[in-house]
């Protein structure tokens, strides 16, 4: 029986040149790229997409006007050249702004959606007064007697205040942050003052009753308990308790502080 020599299969090679663009296609691609770059340069340097309107959403009229003043330098600038991140950084630097989102709405509008800081109390230090937000940021100075519905936080005389900065005094900052839990509860209008001492929160209600909340945990539960019990308590001037302690929500206690001996 004769032998037969078999040929080994050849390795297939990829013909790269088949996929390479032709000279004509390459020339067209380069031409389109140059046209796009030219149009971009034209749009960036001309008034084709100039900022004609700065639209502010989510802010009060006063804050919206403040944002527009802050961004006045962008009037007439091409939207193509506007850095949205840099704009947001400028807006977020305003003391009354918590955060913002910037949108370049072509052809001529720079749109900013603002989330304002929420004022929860008035800081008092000597004769000075400032609004403070739910995260402890100083929003603005206010006149004496202004914002009466808001609770007061009394600061040590040595406390430094910088508008736009977070409170450096940790006890005062804790008091302000604790008030965030009361937003929408109907309580803030009844609170005269709030203080944080050794990490324990105390509210003073208009009418003289103190609510001792203890550590700032389970605050919404404590608020619910207080709302259910307080209507049944007489005011201190009418013989009711001086304090209502719900530091331990399962064991609320109401009583009167002992009077100093005469």
Coordinates of C-alpha atoms in Angstrom, one line a residue, residues 10-108:
X10 CA -2.0 27.0 6.3
X11 CA -2.5 29.6 9.0
X12 CA -5.0 32.2 7.9
X13 CA -3.6 35.7 8.0
X14 CA -5.7 38.8 8.5
X15 CA -5.5 41.1 5.6
X16 CA -5.2 44.4 7.4
X17 CA -5.1 46.4 4.3
X18 CA -8.6 45.3 3.4
X19 CA -9.9 47.3 6.4
X20 CA -7.7 50.4 6.0
X21 CA -9.5 53.4 4.7
X22 CA -8.9 54.5 1.2
X23 CA -7.0 57.6 0.4
X24 CA -10.2 59.3 -0.6
X25 CA -12.0 58.3 2.6
X26 CA -9.1 59.5 4.7
X27 CA -9.1 62.8 2.9
X28 CA -12.8 63.3 3.5
X29 CA -12.5 62.4 7.2
X30 CA -9.7 64.9 7.7
X31 CA -11.7 67.6 5.8
X32 CA -14.8 67.0 8.0
X33 CA -12.6 67.2 11.2
X34 CA -11.1 70.5 10.0
X35 CA -14.6 71.8 9.3
X36 CA -15.8 70.8 12.8
X37 CA -12.8 72.4 14.4
X38 CA -13.4 75.5 12.4
X39 CA -17.1 75.7 13.4
X40 CA -16.2 75.1 17.1
X41 CA -13.6 77.9 17.0
X42 CA -16.1 80.2 15.3
X43 CA -18.9 79.4 17.8
X44 CA -16.4 79.8 20.7
X45 CA -15.1 83.2 19.5
X46 CA -18.2 84.7 18.0
X47 CA -21.6 85.8 19.3
X48 CA -23.3 82.8 17.6
X49 CA -24.1 81.3 21.1
X50 CA -23.6 84.3 23.3
X51 CA -25.2 84.2 26.7
X52 CA -28.2 86.5 26.6
X53 CA -30.2 85.1 29.6
X54 CA -29.3 83.7 33.0
X55 CA -32.2 81.6 34.2
X56 CA -32.3 80.7 37.9
X57 CA -34.8 78.0 39.1
X58 CA -35.6 76.9 42.6
X59 CA -34.6 80.1 44.4
X60 CA -36.4 83.0 45.9
X61 CA -36.5 86.2 43.9
X62 CA -33.8 87.7 46.2
X63 CA -31.5 84.7 45.9
X64 CA -32.1 84.4 42.1
X65 CA -31.1 88.1 41.8
X66 CA -28.0 87.4 43.9
X67 CA -27.0 84.4 41.6
X68 CA -27.5 86.5 38.5
X69 CA -25.3 89.2 39.9
X70 CA -22.6 86.7 40.7
X71 CA -22.7 85.4 37.2
X72 CA -22.9 88.8 35.5
X73 CA -19.4 88.3 34.0
X74 CA -20.9 85.6 31.8
X75 CA -23.2 88.0 29.9
X76 CA -22.3 88.0 26.3
X77 CA -19.8 85.1 26.6
X78 CA -20.1 82.2 24.3
X79 CA -21.9 79.2 25.9
X80 CA -19.4 77.0 24.1
X81 CA -16.6 78.5 26.2
X82 CA -18.6 78.4 29.5
X83 CA -17.3 75.8 32.0
X84 CA -20.4 74.5 33.7
X85 CA -18.3 73.1 36.6
X86 CA -16.7 76.5 37.3
X87 CA -20.1 78.2 37.2
X88 CA -21.5 75.7 39.7
X89 CA -18.5 76.3 42.0
X90 CA -19.2 80.1 42.0
X91 CA -22.9 79.6 42.7
X92 CA -22.2 77.0 45.5
X93 CA -19.9 79.6 47.1
X94 CA -22.9 81.9 47.8
X95 CA -23.8 81.5 51.5
X96 CA -27.5 80.9 50.8
X97 CA -26.9 78.2 48.2
X98 CA -26.5 74.5 49.3
X99 CA -25.8 73.2 45.8
X100 CA -26.6 73.9 42.2
X101 CA -26.8 72.3 38.8
X102 CA -25.7 74.2 35.7
X103 CA -27.1 73.6 32.2
X104 CA -25.9 75.3 29.0
X105 CA -29.3 75.6 27.2
X106 CA -28.3 76.5 23.7
X107 CA -28.4 78.8 21.9
X108 CA -28.4 81.7 24.4

